[in-house]
PDB file of C-alpha atoms in Angstrom:
ATOM      1  CA  MET W 162     281.317  43.784 175.822  1.00 65.00           C
ATOM      2  CA  LEU W 163     283.054  46.729 173.484  1.00 73.00           C
ATOM      3  CA  ALA W 164     283.345  44.246 169.932  1.00 69.00           C
ATOM      4  CA  THR W 165     279.193  43.842 170.469  1.00 71.00           C
ATOM      5  CA  VAL W 166     278.226  47.450 171.421  1.00 74.00           C
ATOM      6  CA  LEU W 167     280.105  48.553 168.418  1.00 74.00           C
ATOM      7  CA  ALA W 168     278.264  45.479 166.273  1.00 73.00           C
ATOM      8  CA  LEU W 169     275.566  46.969 166.955  1.00 72.00           C
ATOM      9  CA  SER W 170     275.883  49.791 166.710  1.00 76.00           C
ATOM     10  CA  ALA W 171     277.150  49.543 163.115  1.00 74.00           C
ATOM     11  CA  ALA W 172     273.782  47.573 162.596  1.00 73.00           C
ATOM     12  CA  PHE W 173     271.766  50.717 163.565  1.00 77.00           C
ATOM     13  CA  LEU W 174     273.856  52.926 162.111  1.00 81.00           C
ATOM     14  CA  HIS W 175     274.286  50.911 157.703  1.00 70.00           C
ATOM     15  CA  ALA W 176     270.578  50.356 158.767  1.00 76.00           C
ATOM     16  CA  VAL W 177     270.099  54.034 158.050  1.00 80.00           C
ATOM     17  CA  PHE W 178     272.945  54.386 155.742  1.00 74.00           C
ATOM     18  CA  GLY W 179     271.125  51.929 152.856  1.00 72.00           C
ATOM     19  CA  ALA W 180     268.432  54.097 153.508  1.00 73.00           C
ATOM     20  CA  LEU W 181     270.141  57.455 152.208  1.00 76.00           C
ATOM     21  CA  GLN W 182     271.386  55.644 149.121  1.00 67.00           C
ATOM     22  CA  LYS W 183     267.645  54.850 149.045  1.00 65.00           C
ATOM     23  CA  GLY W 184     265.480  57.023 148.910  1.00 63.00           C
ATOM     24  CA  ARG W 185     263.986  60.040 147.093  1.00 71.00           C
ATOM     25  CA  PHE W 186     267.828  60.175 144.712  1.00 78.00           C
ATOM     26  CA  ASP W 187     269.176  57.992 142.572  1.00 83.00           C
ATOM     27  CA  PRO W 188     270.586  55.922 144.311  1.00 84.00           C
ATOM     28  CA  TRP W 189     274.685  56.399 142.305  1.00 89.00           C
ATOM     29  CA  LEU W 190     273.864  59.737 142.657  1.00 91.00           C
ATOM     30  CA  SER W 191     273.579  59.005 146.687  1.00 89.00           C
ATOM     31  CA  ARG W 192     276.054  57.240 147.097  1.00 91.00           C
ATOM     32  CA  GLY W 193     278.448  59.774 144.848  1.00 93.00           C
ATOM     33  CA  ALA W 194     277.245  62.321 147.523  1.00 94.00           C
ATOM     34  CA  ILE W 195     278.839  60.518 149.785  1.00 93.00           C
ATOM     35  CA  ASP W 196     281.702  59.647 149.006  1.00 95.00           C
ATOM     36  CA  ALA W 197     281.930  63.242 148.596  1.00 96.00           C
ATOM     37  CA  TRP W 198     281.740  63.918 151.102  1.00 96.00           C
ATOM     38  CA  LEU W 199     283.836  61.354 152.761  1.00 95.00           C
ATOM     39  CA  PHE W 200     286.757  61.973 150.949  1.00 97.00           C
ATOM     40  CA  VAL W 201     286.421  65.437 152.224  1.00 96.00           C
ATOM     41  CA  LEU W 202     286.663  64.774 155.565  1.00 95.00           C
ATOM     42  CA  SER W 203     288.715  61.300 155.574  1.00 96.00           C
ATOM     43  CA  ALA W 204     291.911  63.996 153.752  1.00 96.00           C
ATOM     44  CA  PRO W 205     292.605  65.821 156.032  1.00 96.00           C
ATOM     45  CA  VAL W 206     292.740  63.564 159.027  1.00 95.00           C
ATOM     46  CA  ALA W 207     294.282  60.915 156.903  1.00 96.00           C
ATOM     47  CA  LEU W 208     297.199  62.911 155.019  1.00 96.00           C
ATOM     48  CA  PHE W 209     297.943  64.620 158.749  1.00 95.00           C
ATOM     49  CA  LEU W 210     296.653  63.848 161.722  1.00 94.00           C
ATOM     50  CA  VAL W 211     297.731  59.240 161.688  1.00 95.00           C
ATOM     51  CA  PRO W 212     299.965  58.330 159.774  1.00 94.00           C
ATOM     52  CA  TRP W 213     300.652  56.946 156.845  1.00 95.00           C
ATOM     53  CA  PRO W 214     300.403  53.298 155.098  1.00 94.00           C
ATOM     54  CA  GLU W 215     303.709  51.540 155.083  1.00 90.00           C
ATOM     55  CA  GLY W 216     305.135  49.034 153.065  1.00 90.00           C
ATOM     56  CA  ARG W 217     303.091  46.229 151.756  1.00 92.00           C
ATOM     57  CA  GLU W 218     299.508  47.965 153.451  1.00 94.00           C
ATOM     58  CA  TRP W 219     299.633  49.664 150.710  1.00 96.00           C
ATOM     59  CA  LEU W 220     299.205  46.804 148.807  1.00 95.00           C
ATOM     60  CA  ILE W 221     296.592  46.044 151.066  1.00 95.00           C
ATOM     61  CA  MET W 222     294.753  49.713 150.971  1.00 96.00           C
ATOM     62  CA  LEU W 223     294.660  48.566 146.562  1.00 96.00           C
ATOM     63  CA  GLY W 224     292.941  45.757 147.386  1.00 96.00           C
ATOM     64  CA  VAL W 225     290.298  47.423 149.187  1.00 95.00           C
ATOM     65  CA  MET W 226     289.489  49.504 147.102  1.00 96.00           C
ATOM     66  CA  VAL W 227     289.146  47.002 143.783  1.00 96.00           C
ATOM     67  CA  ILE W 228     286.801  44.918 146.815  1.00 95.00           C
ATOM     68  CA  HIS W 229     284.195  48.459 147.642  1.00 94.00           C
ATOM     69  CA  PHE W 230     283.896  49.419 144.379  1.00 96.00           C
ATOM     70  CA  ALA W 231     282.777  46.820 143.430  1.00 95.00           C
ATOM     71  CA  TYR W 232     280.363  46.729 146.543  1.00 91.00           C
ATOM     72  CA  LYS W 233     279.234  50.237 145.969  1.00 92.00           C
ATOM     73  CA  VAL W 234     278.530  48.962 142.454  1.00 93.00           C
ATOM     74  CA  GLY W 235     276.781  45.829 142.991  1.00 91.00           C
ATOM     75  CA  MET W 236     274.287  47.579 146.092  1.00 87.00           C
ATOM     76  CA  ALA W 237     273.349  50.309 143.572  1.00 86.00           C
ATOM     77  CA  LEU W 238     273.124  48.494 140.411  1.00 89.00           C
ATOM     78  CA  ALA W 239     270.355  46.170 142.889  1.00 87.00           C
ATOM     79  CA  PHE W 240     268.763  49.592 144.491  1.00 82.00           C
ATOM     80  CA  SER W 241     267.186  50.333 141.268  1.00 83.00           C
ATOM     81  CA  ARG W 242     265.589  47.163 140.448  1.00 83.00           C
ATOM     82  CA  GLY W 243     264.051  46.953 143.586  1.00 79.00           C
ATOM     83  CA  ALA W 244     262.526  48.029 146.336  1.00 75.00           C
ATOM     84  CA  PHE W 245     265.299  49.205 149.527  1.00 71.00           C
ATOM     85  CA  THR W 246     262.766  46.432 152.227  1.00 68.00           C
ATOM     86  CA  VAL W 247     263.484  44.035 149.146  1.00 76.00           C
ATOM     87  CA  VAL W 248     266.841  44.353 148.680  1.00 81.00           C
ATOM     88  CA  TYR W 249     268.717  44.976 152.223  1.00 75.00           C
ATOM     89  CA  PRO W 250     267.375  42.544 153.467  1.00 74.00           C
ATOM     90  CA  VAL W 251     268.698  39.488 151.393  1.00 79.00           C
ATOM     91  CA  VAL W 252     271.879  41.962 150.566  1.00 80.00           C
ATOM     92  CA  ARG W 253     273.069  41.721 154.761  1.00 71.00           C
ATOM     93  CA  GLY W 254     271.914  38.879 155.580  1.00 70.00           C
ATOM     94  CA  SER W 255     273.574  37.181 153.266  1.00 71.00           C
ATOM     95  CA  GLY W 256     276.679  38.027 154.011  1.00 70.00           C
ATOM     96  CA  PRO W 257     277.488  37.052 157.387  1.00 69.00           C
ATOM     97  CA  LEU W 258     276.693  33.188 155.856  1.00 69.00           C
ATOM     98  CA  PHE W 259     279.842  33.706 153.468  1.00 72.00           C
ATOM     99  CA  THR W 260     281.515  35.387 156.175  1.00 72.00           C
ATOM    100  CA  VAL W 261     281.979  32.276 158.390  1.00 71.00           C
ATOM    101  CA  PHE W 262     283.685  30.747 155.315  1.00 72.00           C
ATOM    102  CA  GLY W 263     285.442  33.575 155.723  1.00 70.00           C
ATOM    103  CA  ALA W 264     286.785  33.369 159.237  1.00 72.00           C
ATOM    104  CA  TRP W 265     287.137  29.948 159.414  1.00 76.00           C
ATOM    105  CA  LEU W 266     289.295  29.634 156.244  1.00 76.00           C
ATOM    106  CA  ILE W 267     291.948  33.097 156.831  1.00 74.00           C
ATOM    107  CA  PHE W 268     291.437  33.449 160.731  1.00 73.00           C
ATOM    108  CA  GLY W 269     291.020  30.080 161.946  1.00 78.00           C
ATOM    109  CA  GLU W 270     287.390  30.993 163.819  1.00 73.00           C
ATOM    110  CA  THR W 271     285.704  27.728 164.815  1.00 75.00           C
ATOM    111  CA  PHE W 272     281.575  28.193 165.301  1.00 75.00           C
ATOM    112  CA  THR W 273     280.036  26.348 168.485  1.00 81.00           C
ATOM    113  CA  PRO W 274     277.105  24.119 167.803  1.00 86.00           C
ATOM    114  CA  VAL W 275     274.866  26.816 169.335  1.00 85.00           C
ATOM    115  CA  GLN W 276     276.192  29.751 166.660  1.00 80.00           C
ATOM    116  CA  TRP W 277     275.454  26.888 163.947  1.00 82.00           C
ATOM    117  CA  LEU W 278     271.869  26.826 164.674  1.00 88.00           C
ATOM    118  CA  GLY W 279     271.857  30.602 165.128  1.00 84.00           C
ATOM    119  CA  VAL W 280     273.073  30.453 160.739  1.00 80.00           C
ATOM    120  CA  LEU W 281     270.409  28.080 159.557  1.00 84.00           C
ATOM    121  CA  VAL W 282     267.893  30.270 161.309  1.00 87.00           C
ATOM    122  CA  LEU W 283     269.562  33.570 159.715  1.00 79.00           C
ATOM    123  CA  VAL W 284     269.721  31.925 155.854  1.00 76.00           C
ATOM    124  CA  ALA W 285     266.240  30.334 156.805  1.00 84.00           C
ATOM    125  CA  GLY W 286     264.759  34.380 156.981  1.00 82.00           C
ATOM    126  CA  ILE W 287     267.264  35.086 154.076  1.00 74.00           C
ATOM    127  CA  PHE W 288     265.531  32.471 151.748  1.00 75.00           C
ATOM    128  CA  GLY W 289     261.485  32.636 153.387  1.00 81.00           C
ATOM    129  CA  LEU W 290     261.865  36.556 151.954  1.00 76.00           C
ATOM    130  CA  ALA W 291     263.547  36.117 148.929  1.00 72.00           C
ATOM    131  CA  VAL W 292     260.638  33.430 148.245  1.00 77.00           C
ATOM    132  CA  TYR W 293     258.285  35.656 150.345  1.00 79.00           C
ATOM    133  CA  ASN W 294     259.464  38.286 148.072  1.00 71.00           C
ATOM    134  CA  LEU W 295     258.761  36.982 144.297  1.00 69.00           C
ATOM    135  CA  ILE W 296     255.407  35.613 145.500  1.00 76.00           C
ATOM    136  CA  HIS W 297     254.362  38.913 147.152  1.00 75.00           C
ATOM    137  CA  VAL W 298     255.793  41.859 146.161  1.00 66.00           C
ATOM    138  CA  GLU W 299     254.654  44.863 143.319  1.00 60.00           C
ATOM    139  CA  ILE W 300     256.720  47.504 143.245  1.00 60.00           C
ATOM    140  CA  ASP W 301     258.981  46.631 140.636  1.00 62.00           C
ATOM    141  CA  ARG W 302     258.054  43.480 139.690  1.00 67.00           C
ATOM    142  CA  GLU W 303     259.652  43.536 136.757  1.00 73.00           C
ATOM    143  CA  THR W 304     263.238  44.120 138.184  1.00 76.00           C
ATOM    144  CA  LEU W 305     262.674  41.769 140.550  1.00 77.00           C
ATOM    145  CA  VAL W 306     264.447  38.622 139.845  1.00 80.00           C
ATOM    146  CA  PRO W 307     267.369  40.132 139.128  1.00 85.00           C
ATOM    147  CA  ALA W 308     267.756  42.723 141.690  1.00 83.00           C
ATOM    148  CA  LEU W 309     267.820  40.017 143.774  1.00 83.00           C
ATOM    149  CA  TRP W 310     269.910  38.326 142.131  1.00 87.00           C
ATOM    150  CA  LEU W 311     272.318  41.600 142.330  1.00 89.00           C
ATOM    151  CA  ALA W 312     271.543  41.291 145.886  1.00 87.00           C
ATOM    152  CA  LEU W 313     272.850  37.722 146.581  1.00 86.00           C
ATOM    153  CA  ALA W 314     276.091  38.110 144.867  1.00 90.00           C
ATOM    154  CA  THR W 315     276.400  42.249 147.032  1.00 89.00           C
ATOM    155  CA  GLY W 316     275.978  39.865 149.636  1.00 85.00           C
ATOM    156  CA  ALA W 317     279.099  38.127 149.259  1.00 87.00           C
ATOM    157  CA  MET W 318     281.392  41.432 148.634  1.00 90.00           C
ATOM    158  CA  VAL W 319     279.498  42.407 152.280  1.00 85.00           C
ATOM    159  CA  ALA W 320     281.677  39.079 153.277  1.00 83.00           C
ATOM    160  CA  LEU W 321     284.965  39.885 150.950  1.00 87.00           C
ATOM    161  CA  TYR W 322     284.891  43.083 152.357  1.00 87.00           C
ATOM    162  CA  THR W 323     284.335  42.457 155.827  1.00 84.00           C
ATOM    163  CA  THR W 324     286.836  39.238 155.547  1.00 86.00           C
ATOM    164  CA  TYR W 325     289.631  42.087 153.868  1.00 91.00           C
ATOM    165  CA  ASP W 326     289.092  44.682 155.980  1.00 89.00           C
ATOM    166  CA  ALA W 327     289.220  42.258 159.181  1.00 86.00           C
ATOM    167  CA  TYR W 328     292.698  41.391 157.610  1.00 89.00           C
ATOM    168  CA  GLY W 329     294.092  45.208 156.825  1.00 91.00           C
ATOM    169  CA  ILE W 330     292.805  46.213 160.243  1.00 89.00           C
ATOM    170  CA  ARG W 331     294.909  43.280 161.963  1.00 89.00           C
ATOM    171  CA  ALA W 332     298.027  44.110 159.583  1.00 90.00           C
ATOM    172  CA  THR W 333     298.452  48.107 160.376  1.00 90.00           C
ATOM    173  CA  PRO W 334     299.439  47.969 163.107  1.00 90.00           C
ATOM    174  CA  ASN W 335     297.907  51.583 163.664  1.00 90.00           C
ATOM    175  CA  PRO W 336     293.371  50.615 163.065  1.00 89.00           C
ATOM    176  CA  PHE W 337     293.268  54.741 162.704  1.00 89.00           C
ATOM    177  CA  THR W 338     295.680  54.553 159.322  1.00 94.00           C
ATOM    178  CA  PHE W 339     293.766  51.675 158.615  1.00 94.00           C
ATOM    179  CA  LEU W 340     290.435  53.395 159.155  1.00 93.00           C
ATOM    180  CA  ALA W 341     291.413  56.876 157.749  1.00 94.00           C
ATOM    181  CA  TRP W 342     292.877  55.869 154.925  1.00 96.00           C
ATOM    182  CA  PHE W 343     290.592  53.134 153.947  1.00 95.00           C
ATOM    183  CA  PHE W 344     287.614  55.817 154.034  1.00 94.00           C
ATOM    184  CA  PHE W 345     289.907  58.800 152.136  1.00 96.00           C
ATOM    185  CA  LEU W 346     290.837  55.979 149.053  1.00 96.00           C
ATOM    186  CA  THR W 347     287.730  54.121 148.723  1.00 95.00           C
ATOM    187  CA  ALA W 348     285.925  57.793 147.220  1.00 95.00           C
ATOM    188  CA  MET W 349     287.783  58.655 145.206  1.00 95.00           C
ATOM    189  CA  ASP W 350     285.300  56.854 141.916  1.00 94.00           C
ATOM    190  CA  MET W 351     281.544  56.790 142.698  1.00 94.00           C
ATOM    191  CA  PRO W 352     281.646  60.955 142.641  1.00 95.00           C
ATOM    192  CA  VAL W 353     283.020  60.175 139.365  1.00 95.00           C
ATOM    193  CA  ILE W 354     280.185  58.382 137.930  1.00 94.00           C
ATOM    194  CA  ALA W 355     277.801  60.666 140.267  1.00 93.00           C
ATOM    195  CA  ALA W 356     278.530  63.332 138.189  1.00 93.00           C
ATOM    196  CA  LEU W 357     278.884  61.665 134.760  1.00 93.00           C
ATOM    197  CA  ARG W 358     275.288  60.118 134.962  1.00 91.00           C
ATOM    198  CA  TRP W 359     274.019  63.856 136.468  1.00 91.00           C
ATOM    199  CA  ARG W 360     275.118  65.685 132.925  1.00 89.00           C
ATOM    200  CA  ASN W 361     273.716  62.790 131.272  1.00 85.00           C
ATOM    201  CA  LEU W 362     270.121  63.440 133.514  1.00 84.00           C
ATOM    202  CA  ARG W 363     267.627  64.401 131.402  1.00 82.00           C
ATOM    203  CA  HIS W 364     265.991  66.319 134.991  1.00 82.00           C
ATOM    204  CA  ARG W 365     267.870  66.801 137.455  1.00 84.00           C
ATOM    205  CA  PRO W 366     267.567  66.763 140.791  1.00 81.00           C
ATOM    206  CA  ASP W 367     267.989  70.387 142.946  1.00 83.00           C
ATOM    207  CA  PRO W 368     271.784  69.514 144.341  1.00 86.00           C
ATOM    208  CA  ARG W 369     270.883  71.468 147.465  1.00 90.00           C
ATOM    209  CA  PRO W 370     268.986  69.234 148.985  1.00 90.00           C
ATOM    210  CA  LEU W 371     271.750  66.049 147.562  1.00 90.00           C
ATOM    211  CA  VAL W 372     274.430  67.738 148.807  1.00 92.00           C
ATOM    212  CA  LEU W 373     272.472  67.629 152.240  1.00 92.00           C
ATOM    213  CA  MET W 374     272.511  63.799 152.656  1.00 91.00           C
ATOM    214  CA  GLY W 375     276.090  63.683 151.208  1.00 92.00           C
ATOM    215  CA  LEU W 376     277.001  64.964 154.739  1.00 94.00           C
ATOM    216  CA  PHE W 377     275.094  63.722 156.635  1.00 91.00           C
ATOM    217  CA  GLY W 378     276.010  59.884 154.820  1.00 90.00           C
ATOM    218  CA  ALA W 379     279.197  60.343 154.741  1.00 92.00           C
ATOM    219  CA  VAL W 380     278.701  60.709 159.013  1.00 92.00           C
ATOM    220  CA  VAL W 381     277.169  57.298 159.087  1.00 90.00           C
ATOM    221  CA  ALA W 382     279.217  56.334 157.129  1.00 89.00           C
ATOM    222  CA  TRP W 383     281.986  56.603 159.108  1.00 88.00           C
ATOM    223  CA  GLY W 384     280.490  55.235 162.350  1.00 86.00           C
ATOM    224  CA  SER W 385     278.570  52.372 160.494  1.00 83.00           C
ATOM    225  CA  PHE W 386     281.650  51.148 158.369  1.00 79.00           C
ATOM    226  CA  GLY W 387     283.820  52.204 161.142  1.00 80.00           C
ATOM    227  CA  SER W 388     282.213  50.849 164.226  1.00 81.00           C
ATOM    228  CA  VAL W 389     282.123  47.452 162.835  1.00 75.00           C
ATOM    229  CA  MET W 390     286.109  47.522 161.233  1.00 79.00           C
ATOM    230  CA  LEU W 391     286.322  47.865 165.050  1.00 77.00           C
ATOM    231  CA  ALA W 392     285.127  45.137 166.269  1.00 77.00           C
ATOM    232  CA  THR W 393     286.182  42.721 164.244  1.00 73.00           C
ATOM    233  CA  ARG W 394     289.912  43.573 165.483  1.00 75.00           C
ATOM    234  CA  LEU W 395     288.908  43.543 169.330  1.00 72.00           C
ATOM    235  CA  ASP W 396     287.090  40.127 168.361  1.00 69.00           C
ATOM    236  CA  LYS W 397     285.734  37.159 165.878  1.00 69.00           C
ATOM    237  CA  VAL W 398     285.066  37.764 162.684  1.00 66.00           C
ATOM    238  CA  GLY W 399     282.176  36.563 161.964  1.00 66.00           C
ATOM    239  CA  GLU W 400     280.470  37.344 165.369  1.00 66.00           C
ATOM    240  CA  ALA W 401     280.848  40.837 164.250  1.00 68.00           C
ATOM    241  CA  ALA W 402     279.300  39.860 161.045  1.00 67.00           C
ATOM    242  CA  VAL W 403     277.008  37.934 161.865  1.00 65.00           C
ATOM    243  CA  LEU W 404     275.772  40.613 165.042  1.00 68.00           C
ATOM    244  CA  ARG W 405     275.770  43.184 162.118  1.00 70.00           C
ATOM    245  CA  GLU W 406     272.886  42.176 160.412  1.00 65.00           C
ATOM    246  CA  THR W 407     270.441  42.383 162.418  1.00 68.00           C
ATOM    247  CA  SER W 408     270.424  45.588 160.644  1.00 71.00           C
ATOM    248  CA  THR W 409     267.918  43.990 158.648  1.00 68.00           C
ATOM    249  CA  VAL W 410     264.783  44.716 161.502  1.00 70.00           C
ATOM    250  CA  PHE W 411     266.345  48.529 161.699  1.00 73.00           C
ATOM    251  CA  ALA W 412     266.413  48.094 157.926  1.00 70.00           C
ATOM    252  CA  ALA W 413     263.080  47.443 158.304  1.00 70.00           C
ATOM    253  CA  LEU W 414     260.850  50.258 160.478  1.00 72.00           C
ATOM    254  CA  ILE W 415     263.053  51.960 158.305  1.00 73.00           C
ATOM    255  CA  GLY W 416     261.405  51.513 155.502  1.00 70.00           C
ATOM    256  CA  TRP W 417     258.259  51.626 156.921  1.00 70.00           C
ATOM    257  CA  LEU W 418     258.307  55.032 158.363  1.00 72.00           C
ATOM    258  CA  VAL W 419     260.450  57.491 156.629  1.00 71.00           C
ATOM    259  CA  LEU W 420     260.564  55.806 153.164  1.00 66.00           C
ATOM    260  CA  LYS W 421     256.347  54.835 153.462  1.00 70.00           C
ATOM    261  CA  GLU W 422     257.682  51.245 151.411  1.00 68.00           C
ATOM    262  CA  THR W 423     254.630  48.512 152.754  1.00 68.00           C
ATOM    263  CA  VAL W 424     256.512  45.980 154.634  1.00 68.00           C
ATOM    264  CA  GLY W 425     253.483  43.668 155.988  1.00 74.00           C
ATOM    265  CA  PRO W 426     253.810  41.476 158.947  1.00 79.00           C
ATOM    266  CA  ARG W 427     254.945  38.481 157.608  1.00 81.00           C
ATOM    267  CA  ARG W 428     257.358  40.228 155.816  1.00 76.00           C
ATOM    268  CA  LEU W 429     258.412  41.846 159.181  1.00 77.00           C
ATOM    269  CA  ALA W 430     258.407  39.142 161.149  1.00 83.00           C
ATOM    270  CA  LEU W 431     261.230  36.272 157.881  1.00 82.00           C
ATOM    271  CA  MET W 432     263.596  39.724 159.150  1.00 76.00           C
ATOM    272  CA  THR W 433     263.018  39.467 162.434  1.00 80.00           C
ATOM    273  CA  VAL W 434     263.817  36.411 162.156  1.00 85.00           C
ATOM    274  CA  ILE W 435     267.093  36.911 160.664  1.00 76.00           C
ATOM    275  CA  ALA W 436     268.394  38.774 163.251  1.00 75.00           C
ATOM    276  CA  ALA W 437     267.507  36.165 165.287  1.00 81.00           C
ATOM    277  CA  GLY W 438     269.741  33.763 163.769  1.00 80.00           C
ATOM    278  CA  ALA W 439     272.310  36.427 165.052  1.00 72.00           C
ATOM    279  CA  VAL W 440     271.033  37.023 168.697  1.00 74.00           C
ATOM    280  CA  ILE W 441     271.996  32.692 169.282  1.00 81.00           C
ATOM    281  CA  VAL W 442     275.138  33.305 167.247  1.00 74.00           C
ATOM    282  CA  GLU W 443     276.010  36.258 169.469  1.00 66.00           C
ATOM    283  CA  LEU W 444     274.664  33.947 172.917  1.00 72.00           C
ATOM    284  CA  GLY W 445     275.777  31.561 171.650  1.00 70.00           C
ATOM    285  CA  SER W 446     279.729  32.374 171.538  1.00 61.00           C
TER     286      SER W 446
END
């Protein structure tokens, strides 16, 4: 039950996190501001409040840094080419499909026939949404196809980091050691990229709202990524990953209400299908 609550909390928080990165600022600057605050807030926790990694745990953390850097670059590239309600559902919806197979190969997890039905429903929603976007979406039309391909590739990275993070947090005796050092070490890269991008911008935005957004995003990131990692330690990796992707429904609401993107009843229905697939997976366990 606790794992389910954590996964659902991660779903809502991750939709908020994605909206922050795609919001009013350049996605590279947004992620850089968030990671800068993550580094500042996580440093004292990692350095002074939890045990330090030992032995092979350092190798695990190195792998975490590489995988999450690739994910963040893919996410920023996709967001810079497509609308939030176009890119986000494909990224988050395709991730659990890959994760289910990864959890089977690495952790020996298996799904019931009802759970596989849920996976099929989820995948149908993903591809239905992608086809609908290809036909009907007007904004960012010239970059829509690259955005969808980037979203699908980034979904594969979501599966990779979900599976790898689950392995890492299980292999670390103290889960809070893994969490604190995860946020500390993986936050070092994007602030550098954001600073280089800022220096080359001709029209720079007011930095004060960007800094405040970064602080809020860092707190949301702690809740989102931390919740799902604890859920994968407590329960099956595949189930936690699939349940988290109910975030697509939260993303649709945020995109409509906050970012003022046109969602429409058909796209909202397809996003609901994706979420329904995740729910069937959970109920079929």
